[in-house]
PDB file of C-alpha atoms in Angstrom:
ATOM      1  CA  UNK A 106       0.000   0.000   0.000  1.00 72.00           C
ATOM      2  CA  UNK A 107       2.803   2.458   0.830  1.00 83.00           C
ATOM      3  CA  UNK A 108       4.435   1.974  -2.579  1.00 84.00           C
ATOM      4  CA  UNK A 109       1.095   2.463  -4.359  1.00 85.00           C
ATOM      5  CA  UNK A 110       0.446   5.644  -2.388  1.00 89.00           C
ATOM      6  CA  UNK A 111       3.950   6.932  -3.126  1.00 90.00           C
ATOM      7  CA  UNK A 112       3.454   6.075  -6.811  1.00 90.00           C
ATOM      8  CA  UNK A 113       0.195   8.055  -6.954  1.00 89.00           C
ATOM      9  CA  UNK A 114       1.585  11.066  -5.079  1.00 91.00           C
ATOM     10  CA  UNK A 115       4.827  11.199  -7.070  1.00 90.00           C
ATOM     11  CA  UNK A 116       2.937  10.792 -10.339  1.00 88.00           C
ATOM     12  CA  UNK A 117       0.404  13.498  -9.494  1.00 88.00           C
ATOM     13  CA  UNK A 118       3.089  15.935  -8.302  1.00 89.00           C
ATOM     14  CA  UNK A 119       5.549  14.842 -11.030  1.00 88.00           C
ATOM     15  CA  UNK A 120       8.394  14.699  -8.561  1.00 87.00           C
ATOM     16  CA  UNK A 121      10.437  12.066  -6.757  1.00 90.00           C
ATOM     17  CA  UNK A 122      12.350  11.844  -3.490  1.00 90.00           C
ATOM     18  CA  UNK A 123      15.935  13.070  -3.848  1.00 88.00           C
ATOM     19  CA  UNK A 124      17.186   9.526  -3.169  1.00 90.00           C
ATOM     20  CA  UNK A 125      15.914   8.526  -6.635  1.00 92.00           C
ATOM     21  CA  UNK A 126      18.139  10.988  -8.466  1.00 90.00           C
ATOM     22  CA  UNK A 127      21.420   9.843  -9.958  1.00 92.00           C
ATOM     23  CA  UNK A 128      24.516  10.984  -8.157  1.00 85.00           C
ATOM     24  CA  UNK A 129      27.629  10.844 -10.257  1.00 85.00           C
ATOM     25  CA  UNK A 130      28.519  11.649 -13.822  1.00 89.00           C
ATOM     26  CA  UNK A 131      26.120  10.203 -16.410  1.00 93.00           C
ATOM     27  CA  UNK A 132      27.175  10.248 -20.061  1.00 92.00           C
ATOM     28  CA  UNK A 133      25.683   8.831 -23.262  1.00 89.00           C
ATOM     29  CA  UNK A 134      27.755   6.536 -25.445  1.00 87.00           C
ATOM     30  CA  UNK A 135      28.035   7.132 -29.177  1.00 84.00           C
ATOM     31  CA  UNK A 136      26.040   3.951 -29.966  1.00 82.00           C
ATOM     32  CA  UNK A 137      22.733   4.544 -31.761  1.00 77.00           C
ATOM     33  CA  UNK A 138      19.659   4.322 -29.533  1.00 80.00           C
ATOM     34  CA  UNK A 139      16.941   1.692 -29.581  1.00 85.00           C
ATOM     35  CA  UNK A 140      13.675   3.444 -30.465  1.00 82.00           C
ATOM     36  CA  UNK A 141      10.555   2.707 -28.443  1.00 77.00           C
ATOM     37  CA  UNK A 142       7.023   4.079 -28.630  1.00 73.00           C
ATOM     38  CA  UNK A 143       7.553   6.895 -26.104  1.00 74.00           C
ATOM     39  CA  UNK A 144      11.253   6.791 -25.402  1.00 81.00           C
ATOM     40  CA  UNK A 145      14.671   5.896 -26.730  1.00 86.00           C
ATOM     41  CA  UNK A 146      17.057   3.573 -24.910  1.00 90.00           C
ATOM     42  CA  UNK A 147      20.708   4.534 -25.033  1.00 91.00           C
ATOM     43  CA  UNK A 148      23.806   2.962 -23.595  1.00 94.00           C
ATOM     44  CA  UNK A 149      25.916   5.195 -21.454  1.00 95.00           C
ATOM     45  CA  UNK A 150      28.108   5.361 -18.427  1.00 96.00           C
ATOM     46  CA  UNK A 151      27.493   6.223 -14.798  1.00 95.00           C
ATOM     47  CA  UNK A 152      31.081   6.833 -13.815  1.00 92.00           C
ATOM     48  CA  UNK A 153      32.918   3.757 -15.126  1.00 93.00           C
ATOM     49  CA  UNK A 154      29.811   1.507 -15.130  1.00 94.00           C
ATOM     50  CA  UNK A 155      27.952   0.845 -18.394  1.00 95.00           C
ATOM     51  CA  UNK A 156      24.245   1.593 -17.976  1.00 96.00           C
ATOM     52  CA  UNK A 157      21.008   1.654 -19.939  1.00 94.00           C
ATOM     53  CA  UNK A 158      19.387   5.075 -20.213  1.00 94.00           C
ATOM     54  CA  UNK A 159      15.676   5.264 -21.014  1.00 90.00           C
ATOM     55  CA  UNK A 160      15.206   8.786 -22.344  1.00 86.00           C
ATOM     56  CA  UNK A 161      11.619   9.990 -22.629  1.00 79.00           C
ATOM     57  CA  UNK A 162      10.692  12.038 -25.683  1.00 76.00           C
ATOM     58  CA  UNK A 163       8.933  15.350 -25.125  1.00 70.00           C
ATOM     59  CA  UNK A 164       8.405  17.583 -28.132  1.00 65.00           C
ATOM     60  CA  UNK A 165       8.875  21.333 -27.796  1.00 59.00           C
ATOM     61  CA  UNK A 166       5.168  21.877 -28.495  1.00 61.00           C
ATOM     62  CA  UNK A 167       4.026  18.944 -26.364  1.00 72.00           C
ATOM     63  CA  UNK A 168       2.912  18.992 -22.755  1.00 78.00           C
ATOM     64  CA  UNK A 169       5.645  17.353 -20.639  1.00 78.00           C
ATOM     65  CA  UNK A 170       3.245  16.615 -17.742  1.00 83.00           C
ATOM     66  CA  UNK A 171       2.042  13.152 -18.901  1.00 83.00           C
ATOM     67  CA  UNK A 172       5.612  12.073 -19.658  1.00 81.00           C
ATOM     68  CA  UNK A 173       6.872  13.321 -16.289  1.00 85.00           C
ATOM     69  CA  UNK A 174       3.981  11.560 -14.549  1.00 87.00           C
ATOM     70  CA  UNK A 175       4.736   8.264 -16.317  1.00 84.00           C
ATOM     71  CA  UNK A 176       8.439   8.509 -15.476  1.00 85.00           C
ATOM     72  CA  UNK A 177       7.722   9.167 -11.807  1.00 89.00           C
ATOM     73  CA  UNK A 178       5.222   6.320 -11.544  1.00 88.00           C
ATOM     74  CA  UNK A 179       7.569   3.847 -13.246  1.00 87.00           C
ATOM     75  CA  UNK A 180      10.515   4.964 -11.103  1.00 91.00           C
ATOM     76  CA  UNK A 181       8.593   4.408  -7.854  1.00 91.00           C
ATOM     77  CA  UNK A 182       7.679   0.846  -8.828  1.00 90.00           C
ATOM     78  CA  UNK A 183      11.127  -0.049 -10.164  1.00 92.00           C
ATOM     79  CA  UNK A 184      13.108   1.524  -7.285  1.00 93.00           C
ATOM     80  CA  UNK A 185      11.535  -0.885  -4.809  1.00 91.00           C
ATOM     81  CA  UNK A 186      12.238  -4.076  -6.760  1.00 95.00           C
ATOM     82  CA  UNK A 187      15.210  -6.300  -6.038  1.00 96.00           C
ATOM     83  CA  UNK A 188      15.367  -9.747  -7.620  1.00 98.00           C
ATOM     84  CA  UNK A 189      17.836 -11.673  -9.819  1.00 97.00           C
ATOM     85  CA  UNK A 190      15.292 -11.658 -12.665  1.00 98.00           C
ATOM     86  CA  UNK A 191      14.499  -7.933 -12.554  1.00 98.00           C
ATOM     87  CA  UNK A 192      16.890  -5.471 -14.219  1.00 97.00           C
ATOM     88  CA  UNK A 193      18.432  -3.385 -11.393  1.00 96.00           C
ATOM     89  CA  UNK A 194      17.325   0.257 -11.241  1.00 96.00           C
ATOM     90  CA  UNK A 195      19.986   2.943 -10.742  1.00 96.00           C
ATOM     91  CA  UNK A 196      17.956   6.162 -10.608  1.00 94.00           C
ATOM     92  CA  UNK A 197      16.574   9.094 -12.589  1.00 93.00           C
ATOM     93  CA  UNK A 198      17.565  12.427 -14.075  1.00 89.00           C
ATOM     94  CA  UNK A 199      15.053  15.178 -14.793  1.00 78.00           C
ATOM     95  CA  UNK A 200      16.765  17.346 -17.397  1.00 77.00           C
ATOM     96  CA  UNK A 201      16.411  15.474 -19.656  1.00 79.00           C
ATOM     97  CA  UNK A 202      13.850  12.960 -18.358  1.00 77.00           C
ATOM     98  CA  UNK A 203      15.679   9.634 -18.022  1.00 88.00           C
ATOM     99  CA  UNK A 204      15.498   6.348 -16.114  1.00 92.00           C
ATOM    100  CA  UNK A 205      18.855   4.641 -15.600  1.00 96.00           C
ATOM    101  CA  UNK A 206      19.433   0.913 -15.090  1.00 96.00           C
ATOM    102  CA  UNK A 207      22.169  -1.653 -15.347  1.00 95.00           C
ATOM    103  CA  UNK A 208      22.999  -2.343 -18.996  1.00 95.00           C
ATOM    104  CA  UNK A 209      22.285  -5.829 -20.336  1.00 94.00           C
ATOM    105  CA  UNK A 210      24.808  -6.310 -23.180  1.00 92.00           C
ATOM    106  CA  UNK A 211      23.234  -9.569 -24.406  1.00 95.00           C
ATOM    107  CA  UNK A 212      20.108  -7.634 -25.401  1.00 93.00           C
ATOM    108  CA  UNK A 213      16.494  -8.655 -25.816  1.00 94.00           C
ATOM    109  CA  UNK A 214      15.639 -12.308 -25.285  1.00 97.00           C
ATOM    110  CA  UNK A 215      14.348 -12.917 -28.838  1.00 96.00           C
ATOM    111  CA  UNK A 216      17.615 -11.762 -30.403  1.00 95.00           C
ATOM    112  CA  UNK A 217      19.638 -13.588 -27.752  1.00 97.00           C
ATOM    113  CA  UNK A 218      17.929 -16.897 -28.592  1.00 97.00           C
ATOM    114  CA  UNK A 219      18.426 -16.352 -32.342  1.00 97.00           C
ATOM    115  CA  UNK A 220      22.120 -15.597 -31.862  1.00 97.00           C
ATOM    116  CA  UNK A 221      22.624 -18.353 -29.257  1.00 96.00           C
ATOM    117  CA  UNK A 222      20.729 -21.456 -30.440  1.00 95.00           C
ATOM    118  CA  UNK A 223      22.431 -23.451 -27.683  1.00 95.00           C
ATOM    119  CA  UNK A 224      20.872 -21.184 -25.007  1.00 96.00           C
ATOM    120  CA  UNK A 225      19.158 -23.025 -22.172  1.00 97.00           C
ATOM    121  CA  UNK A 226      15.519 -22.189 -22.952  1.00 97.00           C
ATOM    122  CA  UNK A 227      14.216 -23.903 -19.833  1.00 98.00           C
ATOM    123  CA  UNK A 228      16.515 -21.797 -17.663  1.00 98.00           C
ATOM    124  CA  UNK A 229      15.415 -18.617 -19.444  1.00 98.00           C
ATOM    125  CA  UNK A 230      11.722 -19.500 -19.012  1.00 98.00           C
ATOM    126  CA  UNK A 231      12.276 -20.378 -15.369  1.00 98.00           C
ATOM    127  CA  UNK A 232      13.973 -17.011 -14.824  1.00 98.00           C
ATOM    128  CA  UNK A 233      11.037 -15.183 -16.379  1.00 98.00           C
ATOM    129  CA  UNK A 234       8.601 -17.189 -14.237  1.00 98.00           C
ATOM    130  CA  UNK A 235      10.609 -16.416 -11.086  1.00 98.00           C
ATOM    131  CA  UNK A 236      10.658 -12.709 -11.952  1.00 97.00           C
ATOM    132  CA  UNK A 237       6.898 -12.693 -12.544  1.00 96.00           C
ATOM    133  CA  UNK A 238       6.289 -14.640  -9.346  1.00 97.00           C
ATOM    134  CA  UNK A 239       8.319 -12.034  -7.450  1.00 96.00           C
ATOM    135  CA  UNK A 240       6.318  -9.193  -9.016  1.00 95.00           C
ATOM    136  CA  UNK A 241       3.012 -10.911  -8.261  1.00 94.00           C
ATOM    137  CA  UNK A 242       4.085 -11.577  -4.654  1.00 94.00           C
ATOM    138  CA  UNK A 243       4.410  -7.790  -4.362  1.00 91.00           C
ATOM    139  CA  UNK A 244       0.980  -7.257  -5.979  1.00 88.00           C
ATOM    140  CA  UNK A 245       2.538  -5.882  -9.166  1.00 89.00           C
ATOM    141  CA  UNK A 246       1.152  -6.843 -12.566  1.00 86.00           C
ATOM    142  CA  UNK A 247       3.693  -6.076 -15.297  1.00 90.00           C
ATOM    143  CA  UNK A 248       1.106  -5.069 -17.891  1.00 85.00           C
ATOM    144  CA  UNK A 249       3.376  -5.216 -20.960  1.00 87.00           C
ATOM    145  CA  UNK A 250       5.335  -8.455 -20.843  1.00 91.00           C
ATOM    146  CA  UNK A 251       6.830  -9.204 -24.262  1.00 92.00           C
ATOM    147  CA  UNK A 252      10.179 -10.153 -25.758  1.00 92.00           C
ATOM    148  CA  UNK A 253      11.313  -6.530 -25.957  1.00 90.00           C
ATOM    149  CA  UNK A 254      10.841  -6.197 -22.177  1.00 93.00           C
ATOM    150  CA  UNK A 255      12.914  -9.253 -21.298  1.00 96.00           C
ATOM    151  CA  UNK A 256      16.681  -9.003 -21.605  1.00 96.00           C
ATOM    152  CA  UNK A 257      19.532 -11.384 -20.885  1.00 97.00           C
ATOM    153  CA  UNK A 258      22.541 -10.651 -18.699  1.00 96.00           C
ATOM    154  CA  UNK A 259      26.106 -11.829 -19.330  1.00 95.00           C
ATOM    155  CA  UNK A 260      25.499 -15.084 -17.439  1.00 95.00           C
ATOM    156  CA  UNK A 261      22.483 -16.060 -19.580  1.00 96.00           C
ATOM    157  CA  UNK A 262      19.954 -15.040 -16.928  1.00 97.00           C
ATOM    158  CA  UNK A 263      16.607 -13.590 -18.139  1.00 98.00           C
ATOM    159  CA  UNK A 264      15.656 -10.262 -16.569  1.00 97.00           C
ATOM    160  CA  UNK A 265      12.406  -8.304 -16.797  1.00 97.00           C
ATOM    161  CA  UNK A 266      12.286  -4.550 -17.366  1.00 93.00           C
ATOM    162  CA  UNK A 267       9.914  -1.718 -18.328  1.00 86.00           C
ATOM    163  CA  UNK A 268       7.462  -1.112 -15.524  1.00 75.00           C
ATOM    164  CA  UNK A 269       5.604   1.759 -17.190  1.00 71.00           C
ATOM    165  CA  UNK A 270       2.287  -0.113 -17.096  1.00 65.00           C
ATOM    166  CA  UNK A 271       2.827  -1.827 -13.728  1.00 58.00           C
TER     167      UNK A 271
END
């Protein structure tokens, strides 16, 4: 209940506790972004650590309020998750609007399986199931589970991300 209340308040006020904000130097890499419906995902660095940076798109003529609300709501959910099958959350920046997470260099699960036909599919499915079970035990419904929202870490472990509809 506390997380849901915090999610509603932060979304409505379009602000987050200071503990959510990134401390340290965040920089984008020169790699091209992955384009999503409402955001682009870039690789970058938080100090020496490679990270994923979900950058929300707001047009100059557009109202930033809905985008800021969505970012705040997603950040509140993600910040309070800790599980081996959930991509770890690092924090947010506000100018520009960005969510920062650990980077998963093996990419989305569909591409990973295509490029690694020897991948242990049962282990990947079990990881997804464990991640979903964890979310459900916390009364969180993902809301947009698909191949693009499941990535694989360097050890071949499936991890769930994108909590914008949770």
